[in-house]
Tab-separated table of C-alpha atoms in Angstrom:
chain	number	residue	atom	x	y	z
A	1306	MET	CA	0.000	0.000	0.000
A	1307	ARG	CA	2.763	2.350	1.020
A	1308	ARG	CA	4.827	1.371	-1.999
A	1309	LEU	CA	1.870	2.001	-4.244
A	1310	SER	CA	1.316	5.476	-2.832
A	1311	ILE	CA	5.017	6.281	-3.216
A	1312	PHE	CA	4.757	5.216	-6.830
A	1313	LEU	CA	1.516	7.099	-7.467
A	1314	ALA	CA	2.308	10.345	-5.614
A	1315	PRO	CA	4.325	12.033	-8.409
A	1316	LEU	CA	1.826	10.885	-11.071
A	1317	VAL	CA	-1.077	12.327	-9.127
A	1318	LEU	CA	0.720	15.639	-8.664
A	1319	ILE	CA	1.564	15.847	-12.357
A	1320	ALA	CA	-2.000	15.035	-13.353
A	1321	ALA	CA	-3.332	17.666	-10.968
A	1322	LEU	CA	-0.936	20.329	-12.300
A	1323	ILE	CA	-1.880	19.515	-15.895
A	1324	LEU	CA	-5.563	19.733	-15.026
A	1325	ILE	CA	-5.122	23.111	-13.310
A	1326	TRP	CA	-3.096	24.323	-16.286
A	1327	GLU	CA	-5.787	23.227	-18.758
A	1328	ILE	CA	-8.605	24.814	-16.766
A	1329	ALA	CA	-6.662	28.022	-16.148
A	1330	CYS	CA	-5.891	28.432	-19.862
A	1331	ARG	CA	-9.530	28.042	-20.781
A	1332	VAL	CA	-11.022	30.110	-18.016
A	1333	LEU	CA	-8.514	32.972	-18.297
A	1334	ASN	CA	-8.472	32.866	-22.110
A	1335	VAL	CA	-4.684	32.837	-22.282
A	1336	PRO	CA	-3.470	33.483	-25.867
A	1337	ILE	CA	-2.211	30.227	-27.365
A	1338	TYR	CA	1.171	31.708	-28.415
A	1339	LEU	CA	1.811	32.712	-24.779
A	1340	LEU	CA	0.794	29.550	-22.995
A	1341	PRO	CA	-0.937	26.764	-24.905
A	1342	PRO	CA	-3.150	24.424	-22.858
A	1343	PRO	CA	-1.936	20.829	-22.367
A	1344	SER	CA	-4.540	19.609	-24.883
A	1345	ALA	CA	-2.967	21.797	-27.618
A	1346	ILE	CA	0.491	20.528	-26.676
A	1347	GLY	CA	-0.806	16.967	-26.900
A	1348	ALA	CA	-2.179	17.682	-30.354
A	1349	ALA	CA	1.130	19.255	-31.441
A	1350	LEU	CA	2.959	16.242	-30.073
A	1351	GLN	CA	0.789	13.929	-32.097
A	1352	ALA	CA	0.990	15.975	-35.288
A	1353	ASN	CA	4.768	16.314	-35.152
A	1354	ALA	CA	5.548	12.888	-33.722
A	1355	PRO	CA	7.613	11.568	-36.679
A	1356	ALA	CA	9.765	14.698	-36.932
A	1357	LEU	CA	10.178	14.914	-33.165
A	1358	LEU	CA	11.216	11.274	-32.923
A	1359	VAL	CA	13.828	11.716	-35.654
A	1360	SER	CA	15.152	14.804	-33.864
A	1361	ALA	CA	15.211	13.012	-30.522
A	1362	LEU	CA	17.123	10.163	-32.115
A	1363	ASN	CA	19.619	12.628	-33.621
A	1364	THR	CA	20.162	14.281	-30.253
A	1365	LEU	CA	20.470	10.899	-28.568
A	1366	VAL	CA	23.009	9.647	-31.094
A	1367	MET	CA	25.098	12.803	-30.727
A	1368	ALA	CA	24.955	12.534	-26.926
A	1369	ILE	CA	25.916	8.845	-26.918
A	1370	GLU	CA	28.763	9.450	-29.376
A	1371	ALA	CA	29.959	12.252	-27.133
A	1372	LEU	CA	29.705	10.007	-24.075
A	1373	VAL	CA	31.743	7.265	-25.728
A	1374	ALA	CA	34.350	9.769	-26.909
A	1375	ALA	CA	34.564	11.279	-23.429
A	1376	ALA	CA	34.946	7.866	-21.781
A	1377	VAL	CA	37.549	6.727	-24.307
A	1378	LEU	CA	39.526	9.856	-23.521
A	1379	ALA	CA	38.888	10.191	-19.785
A	1380	ILE	CA	39.506	6.637	-18.598
A	1381	PRO	CA	42.996	6.147	-20.069
A	1382	LEU	CA	43.945	9.623	-18.837
A	1383	ALA	CA	42.687	8.729	-15.355
A	1384	LEU	CA	44.740	5.523	-15.472
A	1385	ALA	CA	47.796	7.468	-16.585
A	1386	SER	CA	47.408	9.977	-13.793
A	1387	SER	CA	46.963	7.162	-11.292
A	1388	LEU	CA	50.216	5.550	-12.467
A	1389	SER	CA	52.162	8.779	-12.478
A	1390	PRO	CA	51.399	11.644	-10.090
A	1391	ILE	CA	53.200	13.985	-12.504
A	1392	VAL	CA	50.725	13.162	-15.272
A	1393	GLY	CA	47.865	13.718	-12.831
A	1394	ARG	CA	49.292	17.077	-11.845
A	1395	ALA	CA	49.685	18.015	-15.496
A	1396	ILE	CA	46.134	17.057	-16.492
A	1397	SER	CA	44.173	18.348	-13.542
A	1398	PRO	CA	44.322	22.147	-14.199
A	1399	ILE	CA	43.334	21.651	-17.835
A	1400	ALA	CA	40.478	19.380	-16.825
A	1401	VAL	CA	39.291	21.922	-14.279
A	1402	VAL	CA	39.445	24.809	-16.760
A	1403	LEU	CA	37.472	22.749	-19.274
A	1404	GLN	CA	34.926	21.981	-16.613
A	1405	VAL	CA	34.400	25.518	-15.353
A	1406	THR	CA	34.264	27.136	-18.805
A	1407	PRO	CA	30.625	27.245	-19.951
A	1408	VAL	CA	30.046	25.132	-23.035
A	1409	VAL	CA	28.110	28.038	-24.556
A	1410	ALA	CA	31.290	30.114	-24.498
A	1411	ILE	CA	33.424	27.535	-26.309
A	1412	ALA	CA	30.709	26.549	-28.744
A	1413	PRO	CA	31.153	29.274	-31.421
A	1414	LEU	CA	34.836	28.422	-31.675
A	1415	VAL	CA	34.217	24.706	-32.037
A	1416	VAL	CA	31.487	25.394	-34.607
A	1417	ILE	CA	33.998	27.322	-36.722
A	1418	TRP	CA	36.572	24.543	-36.391
A	1419	ALA	CA	34.118	21.816	-37.275
A	1420	GLY	CA	33.060	23.732	-40.358
A	1421	LEU	CA	29.643	25.220	-40.900
A	1422	ASP	CA	28.645	22.200	-42.983
A	1423	HIS	CA	29.118	19.801	-40.069
A	1424	PRO	CA	27.331	21.231	-37.051
A	1425	GLU	CA	26.778	17.679	-35.741
A	1426	ARG	CA	30.541	17.241	-35.334
A	1427	ALA	CA	30.765	20.432	-33.325
A	1428	ILE	CA	27.792	19.397	-31.197
A	1429	THR	CA	29.276	15.967	-30.476
A	1430	ALA	CA	32.645	17.486	-29.614
A	1431	LEU	CA	31.072	20.036	-27.251
A	1432	ALA	CA	28.921	17.431	-25.544
A	1433	ALA	CA	32.051	15.283	-25.139
A	1434	ILE	CA	33.846	18.164	-23.441
A	1435	VAL	CA	30.976	18.463	-20.965
A	1436	ALA	CA	30.863	14.705	-20.384
A	1437	PHE	CA	34.623	14.366	-19.911
A	1438	PHE	CA	35.006	15.768	-16.434
A	1439	PRO	CA	32.632	13.594	-14.402
A	1440	ILE	CA	34.084	10.442	-15.941
A	1441	TYR	CA	37.660	11.577	-15.431
A	1442	SER	CA	37.205	12.735	-11.861
A	1443	GLY	CA	35.107	9.681	-10.983
A	1444	ALA	CA	37.769	7.348	-12.336
A	1445	VAL	CA	40.608	9.239	-10.633
A	1446	THR	CA	38.771	9.206	-7.309
A	1447	GLY	CA	37.939	5.535	-7.740
A	1448	LEU	CA	41.506	4.579	-8.552
A	1449	ARG	CA	42.531	6.127	-5.251
A	1450	SER	CA	39.657	4.603	-3.301
A	1451	ALA	CA	41.107	1.179	-2.517
A	1452	ASP	CA	41.154	0.219	1.158
A	1453	PRO	CA	44.566	1.328	2.578
A	1454	ASP	CA	44.862	-1.988	4.421
A	1455	LEU	CA	44.379	-3.814	1.124
A	1456	GLU	CA	47.131	-1.631	-0.324
A	1457	ARG	CA	49.305	-2.710	2.631
A	1458	LEU	CA	48.489	-6.322	1.911
A	1459	PHE	CA	49.628	-5.828	-1.678
A	1460	ASP	CA	52.858	-4.332	-0.273
A	1461	LEU	CA	53.262	-7.284	2.056
A	1462	TYR	CA	53.014	-9.801	-0.745
A	1463	GLY	CA	55.330	-7.771	-2.961
A	1464	ALA	CA	52.775	-6.932	-5.663
A	1465	THR	CA	54.109	-5.287	-8.807
A	1466	ARG	CA	52.663	-1.970	-10.026
A	1467	ARG	CA	50.858	-3.833	-12.774
A	1468	GLN	CA	49.300	-6.299	-10.330
A	1469	ARG	CA	48.277	-3.480	-8.041
A	1470	LEU	CA	46.622	-1.620	-10.909
A	1471	ILE	CA	44.812	-4.589	-12.420
A	1472	ARG	CA	43.905	-6.516	-9.301
A	1473	LEU	CA	43.224	-3.679	-6.881
A	1474	ARG	CA	42.872	-0.168	-8.249
A	1475	ILE	CA	40.837	-0.816	-11.401
A	1476	PRO	CA	38.246	-3.067	-9.748
A	1477	ALA	CA	38.022	-0.643	-6.821
A	1478	ALA	CA	37.461	2.215	-9.271
A	1479	ALA	CA	34.651	0.507	-11.178
A	1480	PRO	CA	31.697	1.818	-9.096
A	1481	PHE	CA	33.100	5.357	-9.168
A	1482	ALA	CA	33.643	5.249	-12.923
A	1483	LEU	CA	30.109	3.919	-13.416
A	1484	GLU	CA	28.678	6.768	-11.360
A	1485	GLY	CA	30.762	9.226	-13.380
A	1486	ILE	CA	29.484	7.769	-16.650
A	1487	LYS	CA	25.893	8.003	-15.436
A	1488	VAL	CA	26.281	11.673	-14.525
A	1489	ALA	CA	28.121	12.288	-17.809
A	1490	ALA	CA	25.269	10.741	-19.809
A	1491	GLY	CA	22.846	13.344	-18.484
A	1492	LEU	CA	25.346	16.113	-19.082
A	1493	ALA	CA	26.023	14.893	-22.621
A	1494	VAL	CA	22.356	15.389	-23.533
A	1495	ILE	CA	22.385	18.865	-22.023
A	1496	GLY	CA	25.648	19.597	-23.817
A	1497	ALA	CA	24.255	18.381	-27.132
A	1498	VAL	CA	21.185	20.593	-26.800
A	1499	VAL	CA	23.064	23.696	-25.681
A	1500	ALA	CA	25.638	23.247	-28.430
A	1501	GLU	CA	22.928	22.916	-31.057
A	1502	PHE	CA	21.347	26.146	-29.858
A	1503	VAL	CA	24.649	27.930	-30.223
A	1504	ALA	CA	25.380	26.359	-33.594
A	1505	GLY	CA	22.030	27.856	-34.579
A	1506	SER	CA	21.818	25.735	-37.692
A	1507	GLY	CA	19.344	23.055	-38.713
A	1508	GLY	CA	22.124	20.900	-40.084
A	1509	ALA	CA	22.131	18.532	-37.127
A	1510	GLN	CA	18.331	18.243	-36.924
A	1511	GLY	CA	18.349	17.712	-33.166
A	1512	LEU	CA	15.697	18.590	-30.619
A	1513	ALA	CA	17.186	22.013	-29.949
A	1514	TRP	CA	16.583	22.888	-33.581
A	1515	ARG	CA	12.906	21.891	-33.243
A	1516	ILE	CA	12.580	24.221	-30.267
A	1517	LEU	CA	14.358	27.083	-32.053
A	1518	GLU	CA	12.341	26.635	-35.213
A	1519	ALA	CA	9.005	26.468	-33.442
A	1520	GLY	CA	9.984	29.467	-31.320
A	1521	ASN	CA	10.865	31.553	-34.363
A	1522	ARG	CA	7.438	30.861	-35.763
A	1523	LEU	CA	5.758	31.520	-32.441
A	1524	ARG	CA	4.335	27.976	-32.409
A	1525	THR	CA	4.467	27.692	-28.678
A	1526	ALA	CA	2.617	24.373	-28.487
A	1527	GLU	CA	5.272	22.810	-30.728
A	1528	MET	CA	7.984	24.236	-28.504
A	1529	PHE	CA	6.362	22.578	-25.540
A	1530	ALA	CA	6.023	19.345	-27.464
A	1531	ALA	CA	9.738	19.366	-28.276
A	1532	LEU	CA	10.542	20.231	-24.659
A	1533	PHE	CA	8.400	17.344	-23.534
A	1534	VAL	CA	10.273	14.943	-25.810
A	1535	LEU	CA	13.590	16.342	-24.569
A	1536	GLY	CA	12.549	15.837	-20.948
A	1537	ALA	CA	11.416	12.312	-21.702
A	1538	LEU	CA	14.688	11.600	-23.493
A	1539	GLY	CA	16.755	12.842	-20.560
A	1540	ALA	CA	14.689	10.982	-18.000
A	1541	GLY	CA	14.703	7.803	-20.063
A	1542	LEU	CA	18.452	7.925	-20.551
A	1543	ASN	CA	18.962	8.564	-16.859
A	1544	ALA	CA	16.697	5.647	-15.936
A	1545	ALA	CA	18.494	3.349	-18.369
A	1546	PHE	CA	21.902	4.224	-16.935
A	1547	GLN	CA	20.547	3.933	-13.406
A	1548	LEU	CA	19.325	0.417	-14.136
A	1549	GLY	CA	22.574	-0.483	-15.860
A	1550	GLU	CA	24.602	0.862	-12.966
A	1551	ARG	CA	22.526	-1.028	-10.442
A	1552	ALA	CA	22.858	-4.286	-12.364
A	1553	LEU	CA	26.613	-3.901	-12.764
A	1554	LEU	CA	27.068	-2.995	-9.097
A	1555	LYS	CA	25.083	-6.047	-8.175
A	1556	THR	CA	27.473	-8.311	-10.031
A	1557	TRP	CA	30.412	-6.304	-8.665
A	1558	ARG	CA	29.585	-6.855	-5.026
A	1559	GLY	CA	27.390	-9.903	-5.404
A	1560	ARG	CA	24.323	-8.403	-3.784
B	921	MET	CA	69.936	-14.683	28.706
B	922	PRO	CA	69.621	-13.823	24.989
B	923	GLU	CA	72.463	-16.324	24.333
B	924	VAL	CA	70.477	-19.376	25.445
B	925	VAL	CA	67.266	-18.751	23.505
B	926	PRO	CA	67.077	-19.941	19.874
B	927	LYS	CA	67.329	-17.450	17.023
B	928	PRO	CA	64.159	-15.313	16.926
B	929	ILE	CA	62.055	-15.275	13.779
B	930	ALA	CA	61.541	-11.550	14.137
B	931	ALA	CA	62.858	-9.046	16.615
B	932	LEU	CA	62.476	-5.384	17.396
B	933	THR	CA	65.499	-3.944	19.170
B	934	VAL	CA	65.125	-0.564	20.911
B	935	VAL	CA	62.875	0.622	18.097
B	936	GLU	CA	61.324	4.063	18.175
B	937	VAL	CA	58.771	5.429	15.744
B	938	ASP	CA	57.962	9.117	15.361
B	939	TYR	CA	54.748	10.304	13.759
B	940	GLY	CA	54.876	13.947	12.785
B	941	GLY	CA	57.779	14.614	15.158
B	942	ARG	CA	55.988	12.994	18.112
B	943	LEU	CA	57.247	9.751	19.594
B	944	ALA	CA	54.478	7.167	19.056
B	945	LEU	CA	56.305	3.967	19.959
B	946	GLY	CA	59.308	3.049	21.988
B	947	PRO	CA	61.901	2.484	22.934
B	948	PHE	CA	60.421	-0.986	22.526
B	949	ASP	CA	61.923	-4.478	22.384
B	950	LEU	CA	60.240	-7.670	21.306
B	951	ALA	CA	61.817	-10.920	20.194
B	952	LEU	CA	59.593	-13.592	18.752
B	953	GLN	CA	60.653	-17.239	18.771
B	954	PRO	CA	59.538	-19.597	16.006
B	955	GLY	CA	56.170	-21.104	16.811
B	956	GLU	CA	55.572	-18.784	19.749
B	957	ILE	CA	52.323	-16.880	20.329
B	958	VAL	CA	52.701	-13.462	21.914
B	959	SER	CA	49.837	-11.128	22.770
B	960	LEU	CA	50.358	-7.385	22.759
B	961	VAL	CA	47.901	-5.630	25.052
B	962	GLY	CA	47.591	-1.927	25.537
B	963	PRO	CA	45.236	1.044	25.377
B	964	SER	CA	44.271	2.556	22.027
B	965	GLY	CA	47.056	4.601	20.509
B	966	CYS	CA	49.872	2.842	22.391
B	967	GLY	CA	51.532	1.834	19.146
B	968	LYS	CA	50.480	-1.835	19.097
B	969	SER	CA	49.543	-1.685	15.456
B	970	THR	CA	52.714	0.247	14.680
B	971	ALA	CA	54.788	-2.510	16.322
B	972	LEU	CA	52.908	-5.006	14.174
B	973	ARG	CA	53.616	-3.080	10.974
B	974	LEU	CA	57.314	-2.998	11.930
B	975	LEU	CA	57.292	-6.771	12.396
B	976	ALA	CA	55.539	-7.165	9.041
B	977	GLY	CA	58.178	-5.017	7.363
B	978	LEU	CA	55.448	-2.641	6.163
B	979	GLU	CA	57.057	0.281	7.931
B	980	ALA	CA	60.585	1.178	9.012
B	981	PRO	CA	61.421	2.399	12.516
B	982	THR	CA	62.662	5.953	12.985
B	983	ARG	CA	65.409	4.583	15.232
B	984	GLY	CA	66.434	1.096	16.319
B	985	ALA	CA	66.604	-2.163	14.433
B	986	VAL	CA	64.078	-4.615	13.025
B	987	ARG	CA	65.314	-8.104	12.211
B	988	ARG	CA	63.104	-10.420	10.202
B	989	THR	CA	63.937	-13.859	8.857
B	990	PRO	CA	60.700	-14.718	6.958
B	991	GLY	CA	61.010	-14.277	3.215
B	992	ARG	CA	58.415	-12.917	0.806
B	993	GLY	CA	55.058	-14.584	1.382
B	994	GLU	CA	56.118	-16.021	4.737
B	995	THR	CA	54.571	-13.167	6.702
B	996	ALA	CA	50.812	-12.772	6.842
B	997	VAL	CA	48.700	-10.053	8.424
B	998	VAL	CA	45.065	-10.111	9.492
B	999	PHE	CA	43.652	-6.663	10.131
B	1000	GLN	CA	40.868	-5.502	12.405
B	1001	ALA	CA	38.468	-5.430	9.454
B	1002	PRO	CA	38.353	-8.423	7.112
B	1003	THR	CA	39.926	-6.218	4.389
B	1004	LEU	CA	38.591	-8.329	1.553
B	1005	MET	CA	38.221	-7.243	-2.047
B	1006	PRO	CA	34.448	-6.605	-2.307
B	1007	TRP	CA	34.366	-7.491	-6.001
B	1008	ALA	CA	36.006	-10.895	-5.571
B	1009	SER	CA	34.627	-14.208	-4.285
B	1010	ALA	CA	35.831	-15.707	-1.017
B	1011	LEU	CA	37.926	-18.114	-3.076
B	1012	ALA	CA	39.543	-15.351	-5.134
B	1013	ASN	CA	40.194	-13.371	-1.956
B	1014	ALA	CA	41.850	-16.328	-0.277
B	1015	ALA	CA	43.907	-16.988	-3.420
B	1016	LEU	CA	45.227	-13.408	-3.607
B	1017	PRO	CA	48.648	-13.976	-1.969
B	1018	LEU	CA	49.311	-16.892	-4.323
B	1019	ASP	CA	48.108	-14.949	-7.383
B	1020	LEU	CA	50.435	-12.084	-6.475
B	1021	ALA	CA	53.315	-14.537	-6.054
B	1022	GLY	CA	52.750	-15.806	-9.590
B	1023	VAL	CA	51.432	-19.233	-8.620
B	1024	SER	CA	49.442	-20.743	-11.507
B	1025	ARG	CA	45.734	-20.004	-11.423
B	1026	ALA	CA	44.672	-23.617	-11.009
B	1027	GLU	CA	47.087	-24.301	-8.186
B	1028	ALA	CA	46.210	-21.025	-6.458
B	1029	ARG	CA	42.498	-21.912	-6.597
B	1030	GLU	CA	43.160	-25.386	-5.267
B	1031	ARG	CA	45.270	-24.195	-2.340
B	1032	ALA	CA	42.824	-21.364	-1.576
B	1033	MET	CA	40.000	-23.899	-1.511
B	1034	ALA	CA	41.990	-26.004	0.948
B	1035	ALA	CA	42.583	-22.921	3.112
B	1036	LEU	CA	38.870	-22.071	3.056
B	1037	GLU	CA	38.054	-25.621	4.081
B	1038	ARG	CA	40.500	-25.353	6.961
B	1039	VAL	CA	38.596	-22.372	8.319
B	1040	GLY	CA	35.278	-24.137	7.719
B	1041	LEU	CA	34.151	-22.090	4.734
B	1042	GLY	CA	34.464	-24.594	1.913
B	1043	ALA	CA	30.786	-24.174	1.095
B	1044	ALA	CA	31.014	-20.376	0.869
B	1045	ALA	CA	33.858	-20.253	-1.666
B	1046	SER	CA	31.813	-18.587	-4.401
B	1047	LEU	CA	30.193	-15.940	-2.185
B	1048	LYS	CA	31.338	-12.343	-2.220
B	1049	PRO	CA	32.208	-10.420	0.959
B	1050	ALA	CA	28.867	-8.580	1.041
B	1051	GLN	CA	27.140	-11.962	1.214
B	1052	LEU	CA	29.176	-13.115	4.228
B	1053	SER	CA	28.541	-12.444	7.912
B	1054	GLY	CA	31.203	-10.583	9.900
B	1055	GLY	CA	32.556	-13.808	11.369
B	1056	MET	CA	32.640	-15.538	7.994
B	1057	ALA	CA	34.428	-12.582	6.397
B	1058	MET	CA	37.033	-12.729	9.165
B	1059	ARG	CA	37.495	-16.428	8.461
B	1060	VAL	CA	38.104	-15.682	4.780
B	1061	SER	CA	40.675	-13.129	5.900
B	1062	LEU	CA	42.261	-15.833	8.050
B	1063	ALA	CA	42.217	-18.321	5.171
B	1064	ARG	CA	43.958	-15.744	2.991
B	1065	ALA	CA	46.612	-15.293	5.684
B	1066	LEU	CA	47.138	-19.059	6.043
B	1067	VAL	CA	47.160	-19.897	2.338
B	1068	THR	CA	50.906	-19.274	2.007
B	1069	HIS	CA	51.688	-21.316	5.166
B	1070	PRO	CA	53.321	-18.295	6.772
B	1071	ARG	CA	56.043	-18.620	9.407
B	1072	LEU	CA	54.976	-15.347	10.961
B	1073	LEU	CA	51.317	-14.483	11.433
B	1074	LEU	CA	50.408	-11.012	12.649
B	1075	LEU	CA	46.881	-10.510	13.937
B	1076	ASP	CA	45.847	-6.888	14.495
B	1077	GLU	CA	42.748	-6.974	16.729
B	1078	PRO	CA	41.152	-9.461	14.347
B	1079	PHE	CA	38.089	-10.105	16.508
B	1080	ALA	CA	37.418	-6.534	17.612
B	1081	ALA	CA	34.362	-6.088	15.405
B	1082	LEU	CA	32.758	-9.437	16.257
B	1083	ASP	CA	30.306	-10.484	18.925
B	1084	GLU	CA	31.494	-12.395	21.986
B	1085	ILE	CA	30.269	-15.837	20.891
B	1086	THR	CA	31.850	-15.516	17.448
B	1087	ARG	CA	35.141	-14.232	18.812
B	1088	ARG	CA	35.443	-17.100	21.306
B	1089	ARG	CA	34.816	-19.638	18.579
B	1090	LEU	CA	37.303	-17.921	16.292
B	1091	ALA	CA	39.902	-17.783	19.076
B	1092	ASP	CA	39.726	-21.571	19.441
B	1093	ASP	CA	39.847	-22.001	15.679
B	1094	VAL	CA	42.931	-19.805	15.367
B	1095	LEU	CA	44.673	-21.858	18.056
B	1096	ALA	CA	43.680	-25.119	16.342
B	1097	LEU	CA	45.010	-23.804	13.046
B	1098	TRP	CA	48.185	-22.688	14.763
B	1099	ALA	CA	48.694	-26.218	16.091
B	1100	GLU	CA	48.783	-27.566	12.522
B	1101	THR	CA	51.740	-25.562	11.193
B	1102	LYS	CA	52.993	-23.693	14.284
B	1103	PRO	CA	53.644	-20.242	12.821
B	1104	ALA	CA	54.888	-17.597	15.220
B	1105	ILE	CA	51.903	-15.371	16.025
B	1106	VAL	CA	51.683	-11.846	17.340
B	1107	PHE	CA	48.183	-11.126	18.518
B	1108	VAL	CA	47.325	-7.495	19.143
B	1109	THR	CA	44.281	-6.809	21.300
B	1110	HIS	CA	42.962	-4.485	23.966
B	1111	ASN	CA	41.053	-7.302	25.616
B	1112	VAL	CA	42.952	-8.782	28.573
B	1113	GLU	CA	41.044	-12.104	28.719
B	1114	GLU	CA	41.500	-12.637	25.003
B	1115	ALA	CA	45.227	-11.839	25.278
B	1116	VAL	CA	45.707	-14.437	28.009
B	1117	TYR	CA	43.596	-17.009	26.235
B	1118	MET	CA	45.471	-16.736	22.963
B	1119	ALA	CA	49.115	-16.529	23.944
B	1120	SER	CA	51.909	-18.188	25.880
B	1121	ARG	CA	53.319	-14.735	26.579
B	1122	VAL	CA	51.408	-11.497	27.139
B	1123	VAL	CA	53.242	-8.202	26.737
B	1124	VAL	CA	51.493	-5.163	28.210
B	1125	MET	CA	52.250	-1.822	26.596
B	1126	SER	CA	52.002	1.604	28.195
B	1127	PRO	CA	50.017	4.422	26.571
B	1128	GLY	CA	51.791	6.417	23.822
B	1129	PRO	CA	54.676	6.301	23.375
B	1130	GLY	CA	54.228	2.550	23.753
B	1131	ARG	CA	56.767	0.769	25.908
B	1132	THR	CA	56.806	-2.599	27.632
B	1133	ALA	CA	55.010	-2.203	30.941
B	1134	GLY	CA	54.935	-5.849	31.972
B	1135	GLU	CA	55.163	-9.352	30.700
B	1136	THR	CA	53.226	-12.435	31.792
B	1137	VAL	CA	53.997	-16.007	30.838
B	1138	VAL	CA	50.946	-18.271	30.544
B	1139	GLU	CA	52.252	-21.805	31.136
B	1140	ASP	CA	49.172	-23.814	30.176
B	1141	PRO	CA	49.104	-25.811	26.934
B	1142	LEU	CA	48.012	-24.350	23.617
B	1143	PRO	CA	45.460	-24.852	22.134
B	1144	ARG	CA	43.597	-24.270	25.368
B	1145	PRO	CA	41.949	-27.207	27.121
B	1146	GLU	CA	38.207	-27.056	27.625
B	1147	ARG	CA	37.082	-24.917	30.553
B	1148	PHE	CA	40.389	-23.052	30.512
B	1149	ARG	CA	38.468	-19.780	30.806
B	1150	THR	CA	37.169	-20.849	34.237
B	1151	SER	CA	40.495	-22.238	35.494
B	1152	GLU	CA	42.586	-20.802	38.311
B	1153	ALA	CA	45.617	-20.395	36.045
B	1154	PHE	CA	43.557	-18.306	33.595
B	1155	ARG	CA	42.202	-16.124	36.405
B	1156	LEU	CA	45.656	-15.521	37.904
B	1157	ALA	CA	47.157	-14.649	34.534
B	1158	VAL	CA	44.292	-12.252	33.769
B	1159	GLU	CA	44.747	-10.589	37.167
B	1160	LYS	CA	48.480	-10.207	36.631
B	1161	VAL	CA	47.982	-8.705	33.141
B	1162	SER	CA	45.229	-6.412	34.440
B	1163	ALA	CA	47.504	-5.204	37.232
B	1164	ASP	CA	50.267	-4.524	34.683
B	1165	LEU	CA	47.806	-2.636	32.527
B	1166	ASP	CA	46.526	-0.567	35.464
B	1167	ARG	CA	50.068	0.306	36.445
B	1168	ALA	CA	50.890	1.212	32.852
B	1169	MET	CA	47.875	3.517	32.600
B	1170	ASN	CA	48.469	5.281	35.931
B	1171	GLY	CA	52.229	5.490	35.369
B	1172	GLY	CA	51.543	7.031	32.020
B	1173	GLU	CA	49.296	9.681	33.578
B	1174	ARG	CA	51.834	10.515	36.273
B	1175	ALA	CA	54.600	10.877	33.737
B	1176	ALA	CA	52.485	13.180	31.567
């Protein structure tokens, strides 16, 4: 009973808010370009479903590509900085600068570099920059997270650096890296959308472009529809990574 | 007297250890004969664990000398926590020292299985640490320590986190295991009864910097006979160690 109410509570709240929204729009006669009622958004969603789905898929593909690129870059760098403190020292300020610089600010530059004909490359690269830091810092933290007494045990039995890395540090880092990848997945979607806004071109045909386009034409219901799809995409991706993380952690610690 | 005793397996000679410029241990002497069990008792922070790390060769003394005869793999340590790899099965955990020594995978598994069976965990070989109870995890830790047939076994408050029933059972099991291969054991604890029960010699340490504040020889046979805990000899030894400990604590306060 309690579990059911926990499950239902957010749904009930959302339904109530939508109902209030619908009634308010009708009663107050809000202009449709200012705030369309949920029914109009639903209609827009239905009418534009094919285009929205294609755009969502484009955004998703760019975000996933960015995530993979970020992981491929971040994990070896984290390993390198775990093996050599000098490398870690060298990387860390650059990583921090990349992290604290807003992606919007770097975007125009990357768009120029990628060439105006390939906005999708720029978007993927920018999303990868955003996704890099959580994976890198998660992996670095994880590689340092091994139990100090276990480290002592490895000393006691004369473990080589290689053995220590493969048998102790990498397995100990796995949960941290997984968490980093999960956070990075969410950020990659955000990065892909923000970058597409800045690129300001329809070349990539992502969700941000749908929002921009609908906004320029004052089709507010379509904007909401695209926003809705974007929210669903983010939430779905997050849920998928959450499930994946949980399953992997379960095999990692056996429970 | 040092001339008549056989060559110790490990010895600390007037060792001192500074941590951040403060003397944490010493001057402290301890010579350990092959096959001997010595308990180190003292209040928290008296440097018991530091003495153990010196004996293990995991740390070097600031001053003084550490002599150790066991080679690589002949020293084993059991910590206060089981200190298992959470991602690895009990079997893989017990096999770790052999894996690190380059023993073939099959042989390492076989010997680890034998070690798990010795501590009564043969059936739990495939479980991971999170699936084990505290006592079982400690047994895996013990199996890992025994898998190399060490000549020197260092136990750093291994039962501290366990309940009374479990720790008594484990104490008997450790003594039974000791009887099979007779490694020299140093058993660190802050529990006087446990110290007397486990060892033929109990060394009491004073609060930091840790020094020897008394030594008690427990003559009775090891492993302990049944009802040893209620015997007169046990009671007298516990009283003597307690008196040493009291003196060490009060002496320490007066000196401070």
